[in-house]
C-alpha positions in Angstrom: 36.5 -100.3 79.9 37.5 -97.4 82.1 37.6 -95.0 78.9 34.7 -96.0 77.8 33.0 -95.5 81.0 34.7 -92.2 81.5 33.3 -91.3 77.9 30.0 -92.7 78.8 29.9 -90.4 82.0 30.6 -87.0 79.7 28.7 -87.8 76.7 25.5 -88.8 79.0 26.2 -85.9 80.9 26.5 -83.4 78.2 23.3 -84.5 76.5 21.2 -84.3 79.9 22.5 -80.6 79.9 21.4 -79.9 76.8 17.8 -80.8 77.7 17.8 -78.8 81.2 18.3 -82.1 83.3 21.3 -83.2 85.4 21.4 -86.0 88.2 23.3 -89.4 88.3 22.5 -91.2 85.4 25.9 -90.3 84.1 27.4 -92.5 86.8 24.5 -95.4 86.7 25.7 -95.5 83.1 29.5 -95.3 83.6 29.4 -98.2 86.1 27.6 -100.4 83.6 30.6 -100.5 81.6 33.3 -100.6 84.7 32.0 -101.3 88.2 35.2 -100.9 89.4 35.7 -97.6 87.7 36.3 -95.3 91.3 39.5 -97.0 92.1 41.4 -96.4 88.8 41.2 -92.7 89.0 44.3 -90.5 89.8 43.7 -87.4 92.3 46.0 -84.5 93.4 45.4 -82.6 96.8 42.8 -83.4 99.5 40.0 -85.6 99.3 37.5 -85.1 101.7 34.2 -86.5 102.7 31.2 -85.1 104.6 28.7 -87.6 106.1 26.3 -87.5 108.9 22.3 -87.4 109.2 21.9 -83.7 109.3 23.7 -81.2 107.9 26.0 -82.7 105.0 25.0 -80.2 102.4 25.7 -77.1 104.4 28.9 -78.1 105.5 30.0 -79.5 102.5 29.3 -76.5 100.6 30.8 -74.4 103.2 34.2 -76.5 102.8 34.1 -76.3 98.9 34.1 -72.7 99.4 36.5 -72.3 102.0 38.9 -74.4 99.9 38.3 -72.2 96.6 38.9 -69.1 98.4 42.3 -70.8 99.9 43.5 -71.0 95.8 42.1 -74.8 95.6 40.6 -75.7 92.6 37.9 -77.6 93.8 34.9 -80.1 92.5 32.3 -81.0 94.5 28.9 -82.6 94.4 27.0 -79.4 95.6 23.6 -80.5 94.6 23.5 -83.3 96.9 23.7 -86.3 94.7 25.0 -88.0 97.3 24.7 -91.8 96.4 27.4 -94.2 94.7 26.2 -92.7 91.4 26.3 -89.5 92.2 30.0 -89.5 93.4 30.7 -91.2 90.1 29.1 -88.5 88.1 30.7 -85.9 89.8 34.2 -87.3 89.6 34.2 -88.5 86.0 32.6 -85.6 84.6 35.7 -83.5 86.3 38.4 -86.3 84.7 40.1 -86.8 82.0 39.9 -90.0 79.7 42.9 -91.5 81.1 41.1 -90.8 84.8 43.1 -88.0 86.0 40.5 -86.1 87.9 40.8 -82.4 87.1 41.1 -80.4 90.3 43.5 -80.2 93.5 41.2 -80.8 95.9 37.5 -83.0 96.2 34.9 -82.1 98.4 32.2 -84.7 98.4 29.0 -85.2 100.4 28.4 -88.5 101.3 25.0 -90.4 102.0 25.9 -92.5 105.2 25.1 -95.8 103.8 27.2 -95.3 100.8 30.2 -94.6 102.8 31.1 -98.3 102.6 31.1 -98.0 98.9 33.1 -94.7 98.3 35.9 -94.8 101.2 37.6 -98.0 100.7 37.9 -96.8 96.7 39.5 -93.5 96.4 42.2 -92.1 98.4 40.3 -90.1 101.0 42.3 -87.9 103.1 39.8 -86.6 105.3 36.2 -87.9 106.7 34.1 -85.8 108.3 31.4 -87.2 110.3 28.3 -84.7 111.5 26.2 -86.4 113.7 23.9 -89.5 113.5 20.0 -89.9 114.5 17.3 -92.1 113.3 16.1 -91.1 110.1 14.4 -93.2 107.0 13.8 -96.2 108.7 12.7 -98.0 106.0 16.0 -97.3 104.2 18.8 -96.7 106.7 16.9 -99.3 109.2 17.8 -98.4 113.0 20.9 -96.0 113.6 23.2 -99.1 114.8 23.1 -100.7 111.6 23.9 -97.4 109.9 26.6 -97.1 112.1 27.8 -100.5 111.7 28.2 -99.9 107.9 30.5 -97.2 108.2 33.0 -99.1 111.0 33.1 -101.8 108.7 35.5 -100.0 106.5 37.3 -97.9 109.0 40.1 -100.5 110.3 41.8 -100.2 106.9 41.6 -96.2 107.0 44.7 -94.5 107.5 44.3 -90.8 107.3 42.2 -88.1 108.8 39.1 -88.3 110.9 37.1 -85.5 111.7 34.5 -86.4 114.4 31.8 -84.2 116.1 33.1 -84.7 119.8 29.7 -84.0 121.3 28.0 -87.0 119.5 28.7 -90.2 121.3 27.5 -92.3 118.2 30.2 -90.4 116.4 33.0 -90.7 118.8 32.6 -94.2 118.7 34.1 -94.3 115.2 37.6 -93.9 116.4 37.0 -97.2 118.4 37.4 -98.9 115.2 39.7 -96.4 113.5 43.0 -97.3 114.9 44.8 -96.4 112.2 43.2 -93.0 111.2 44.4 -89.8 113.1 41.1 -88.3 114.7 40.4 -84.8 115.5 37.5 -83.4 117.3 35.4 -80.5 117.1 32.0 -79.2 119.3 30.9 -76.6 121.4 31.3 -75.6 124.9 28.5 -75.2 127.7 26.7 -72.0 127.0 23.4 -70.2 128.4 20.8 -72.5 125.9 22.8 -75.7 127.4 20.0 -78.0 129.5 20.7 -80.6 132.0 18.1 -82.9 130.6 16.1 -83.7 127.5 13.0 -85.5 126.6 13.9 -85.4 122.7 14.7 -88.5 120.8 18.0 -89.6 122.4 20.1 -92.0 120.6 23.3 -91.6 122.7 22.2 -93.2 125.6 24.6 -96.2 126.5 28.2 -96.6 126.1 29.5 -98.3 122.9 32.4 -100.1 124.6 31.0 -101.6 127.6 27.1 -101.1 127.3 26.6 -98.8 130.2 24.4 -96.1 130.7 25.7 -92.6 129.6 25.8 -89.9 132.0 25.6 -86.1 130.7 26.9 -83.1 132.3 24.4 -81.1 129.9 23.1 -81.1 126.6 23.0 -79.1 123.5 20.0 -80.9 121.6 18.9 -84.5 121.5 21.7 -86.3 122.5 24.1 -83.8 121.4 26.2 -82.5 124.8 29.1 -83.3 127.1 28.9 -87.3 128.0 30.8 -89.8 130.1 30.5 -93.6 130.5 29.1 -94.3 133.9 31.4 -97.7 134.3 34.7 -97.3 131.8 36.4 -94.4 130.1 34.5 -93.6 127.1 33.5 -89.9 127.3 33.6 -86.7 125.3 37.2 -86.5 124.0 39.3 -83.3 124.4 38.3 -80.7 121.7 40.9 -79.5 118.7 38.0 -76.9 118.0 35.6 -75.9 120.5 33.1 -73.0 120.1 32.2 -70.8 123.0 30.0 -67.8 123.7 27.1 -68.9 121.4 24.3 -66.3 121.1 21.5 -68.0 119.0 19.8 -64.3 118.5 22.7 -62.6 116.9 23.9 -65.9 115.3 27.4 -65.6 116.5 30.0 -67.6 118.5 33.7 -67.5 119.2 36.4 -69.9 118.7 40.1 -69.6 119.8 39.2 -65.9 120.9 38.0 -64.7 117.3 34.4 -63.5 117.0 32.3 -65.4 114.4 28.7 -64.7 112.5 27.2 -67.8 111.4 24.8 -68.1 108.4 22.1 -70.3 109.4 19.7 -70.2 112.5 19.6 -72.9 115.0 22.3 -74.2 117.4 22.7 -77.4 115.0 24.0 -75.5 112.4 26.7 -73.9 114.4 28.0 -77.6 114.4 28.4 -77.3 110.8 30.6 -73.5 111.2 32.6 -76.0 113.8 33.8 -78.6 111.2 34.7 -76.2 108.9 36.7 -74.6 111.1 38.3 -77.9 111.8 38.9 -78.1 108.2 40.3 -74.9 108.1 42.7 -75.5 111.1 43.8 -78.8 109.6 44.6 -77.3 106.0 45.9 -73.6 107.8 43.7 -71.5 106.2 43.1 -68.4 108.4 40.1 -67.2 110.0 39.5 -64.3 107.6 38.7 -66.6 104.7 36.5 -68.7 107.3 34.9 -65.4 108.0 34.0 -64.6 104.1 32.9 -67.9 103.6 30.2 -67.9 106.3 29.4 -64.4 105.3 28.5 -65.3 102.0 27.4 -68.8 102.4 24.3 -69.4 100.1 21.0 -70.2 101.7 20.2 -73.7 100.7 16.5 -74.4 99.2 14.1 -74.6 102.0 16.6 -74.4 105.0 14.9 -71.4 106.6 14.3 -69.9 103.2 12.4 -66.5 103.3 10.1 -65.4 100.5 9.0 -61.7 100.8 6.1 -59.6 98.7 5.0 -56.4 100.0 3.8 -57.1 103.7 3.2 -60.7 103.2 6.3 -63.2 104.2 6.5 -67.2 104.0 9.5 -69.1 105.3 9.9 -72.8 103.8 12.1 -75.3 105.7 12.7 -79.2 105.0 11.9 -81.4 107.5 12.7 -85.3 107.5 13.5 -86.7 110.8 12.5 -86.4 114.5 15.9 -84.1 115.5 15.9 -81.9 112.3 12.3 -81.1 112.5 12.6 -80.5 116.3 15.3 -77.8 115.5 13.0 -76.2 112.8 10.3 -76.0 115.8 12.5 -74.5 118.0 13.2 -71.8 115.3 9.6 -71.6 114.6 8.8 -71.4 118.4 11.0 -68.3 119.1 8.9 -66.0 116.2 6.2 -64.5 118.3 4.6 -63.0 115.3 0.9 -64.0 114.6 1.2 -67.0 111.8 -0.4 -70.1 110.1 1.6 -73.2 109.6 1.3 -75.2 106.6 2.9 -78.8 106.6 3.3 -81.1 103.6 4.0 -84.6 104.5 4.8 -87.4 101.9 6.0 -91.0 102.1 7.4 -91.9 99.0 10.9 -93.5 99.0 13.4 -90.3 99.4 11.2 -89.4 102.3 10.9 -92.3 104.2 7.5 -94.7 103.9 7.5 -94.8 107.4 5.9 -91.6 109.0 6.0 -93.0 112.6 8.5 -90.3 113.0 6.2 -87.3 113.3 5.4 -88.7 116.6 8.9 -88.3 117.6 8.8 -84.8 116.9 7.8 -82.0 119.3 5.1 -80.3 117.1 3.6 -78.9 120.5 6.2 -76.5 120.2 4.1 -74.8 117.4 1.0 -75.2 119.7 0.4 -71.5 121.0 -1.3 -68.5 120.9 0.6 -67.3 118.0 -0.8 -70.0 115.8 -3.5 -69.3 114.1 -4.4 -72.2 111.9 -2.6 -75.2 111.0 -2.9 -76.7 107.4 -1.6 -80.2 106.4 -1.6 -81.1 103.1 0.9 -84.2 101.0 0.4 -87.9 100.6 -0.3 -88.1 104.2 -1.8 -85.1 105.2 -4.5 -86.5 107.2 -2.1 -88.3 109.4 -0.2 -85.0 109.6 -3.7 -83.5 110.9 -4.2 -86.5 113.2 -1.1 -86.0 114.8 -1.7 -82.4 115.5 -5.2 -83.3 116.8 -3.3 -85.5 119.3 -0.8 -82.7 120.4 -4.0 -81.1 122.0 -3.7 -78.3 119.3 -7.0 -76.2 119.9 -7.1 -74.0 116.9 -8.5 -74.6 113.5 -6.9 -77.6 111.8 -7.7 -78.4 108.3 -6.9 -80.6 105.4 -6.4 -79.7 101.7 -6.2 -82.1 99.0 -3.3 -80.5 97.3 0.0 -78.1 97.7 -1.5 -75.8 95.6 -4.6 -75.5 97.6 -2.5 -75.9 101.1 -0.3 -72.8 100.0 -3.2 -70.8 98.5 -5.2 -71.2 101.7 -2.0 -70.4 103.8 -0.8 -67.1 102.0 -4.7 -65.8 102.1 -4.4 -64.7 105.5 -3.0 -61.4 107.0 -0.2 -63.7 109.1 3.0 -64.9 108.4 3.4 -68.2 107.0 5.6 -71.0 107.6 5.7 -73.8 105.3 7.5 -77.2 106.2 7.7 -79.7 103.8 9.5 -83.4 103.8 11.8 -84.2 100.9 10.1 -84.8 98.0 7.5 -82.1 99.0 10.2 -79.6 99.2 10.4 -78.5 95.9 7.4 -78.8 94.9 6.0 -76.5 97.9 8.8 -74.1 96.7 7.7 -73.5 93.3 4.3 -73.3 94.6 4.8 -70.4 97.0 6.8 -68.4 94.0 3.8 -69.0 91.9 1.3 -67.8 94.6 3.2 -64.7 95.2 3.8 -63.7 91.8 7.7 -63.5 92.7 
């Protein structure tokens, strides 16, 4: 059945490519032939998993480029098919019929809830965890349940664990991974750090004793330097610590070396810190890291800029309060006059529960530079109501379609910021390109 499963994945993948499609269907077909196909594969070299709520794709792609530039033959699920079927598709389409994976390194982005299906079944040498935030409550449930699903497979894990040392909900994984070698990365206090925060915070209580955590400072949300008020749980010593953060120049230092990060925002610097931790772990020099940062591709919809003549439109994906708040901060810093177009969907991939918009500080957009806010999508009226309740005094309008909303936004003399949820992102992007004749 093993050979049939691999052959089915290869043939179905080839057929899909012939009609210009991809996706995880080949993996789903292979699993019908052999549900245990993953633990029958043979690997050579490091197998690195990247998970967490925000930043998985950017981090995994930069690590893939890091290893490729260091001479590894790397396979990766770059397009983000990060559920079990997508992982199976990636591995089987790069395997021989005997089950040997044709690579000297694998870097796989994994959905948090799928770690329990993947980690025990392939020889993972390194698990990287970026952060944990509330996300898609209808699918992932409360964050505690999500973390417990990962903790359930850690007692038998014997290899390396790379954790964000500034997130107490990530650091707690080390308590369950008694047999793992644990490394931590994070960020030092800087001019953007704050003593208190009113952002949605999940890291309030100690996972060991239940007492309240104290914070010396916050970077954003519950990410910062923490310690338990009763026991010894605290921010660990960091193996990689980035310092001298400058969000305007998008720069920082690490071990005295100056780096420019490829993306905007403090949260993106944590992705870079994870890359630096992998470089240190695999003894890859800083020149290669700098090259990766310099040439990192801009993921679609992550502060993606479209320019035509004197018109600028910037597109951002939002999917949970913490990620959305970081997008709000970036837009808030822009003092140009602007129109904001928000596309809110509630399909399964977005999360059918849209209550998260009330945990997001859309108020950061509500200043004199925002001339108009246009809402659309399946829950466009809910979004408009949220803006109204937020106290916005400018013009709020709702358009029936994405096409109408983007047309109205671009048909103004102002810069446009488009903000879209997951299933709305590609249609919004395509509409922007069409409307701007790019």
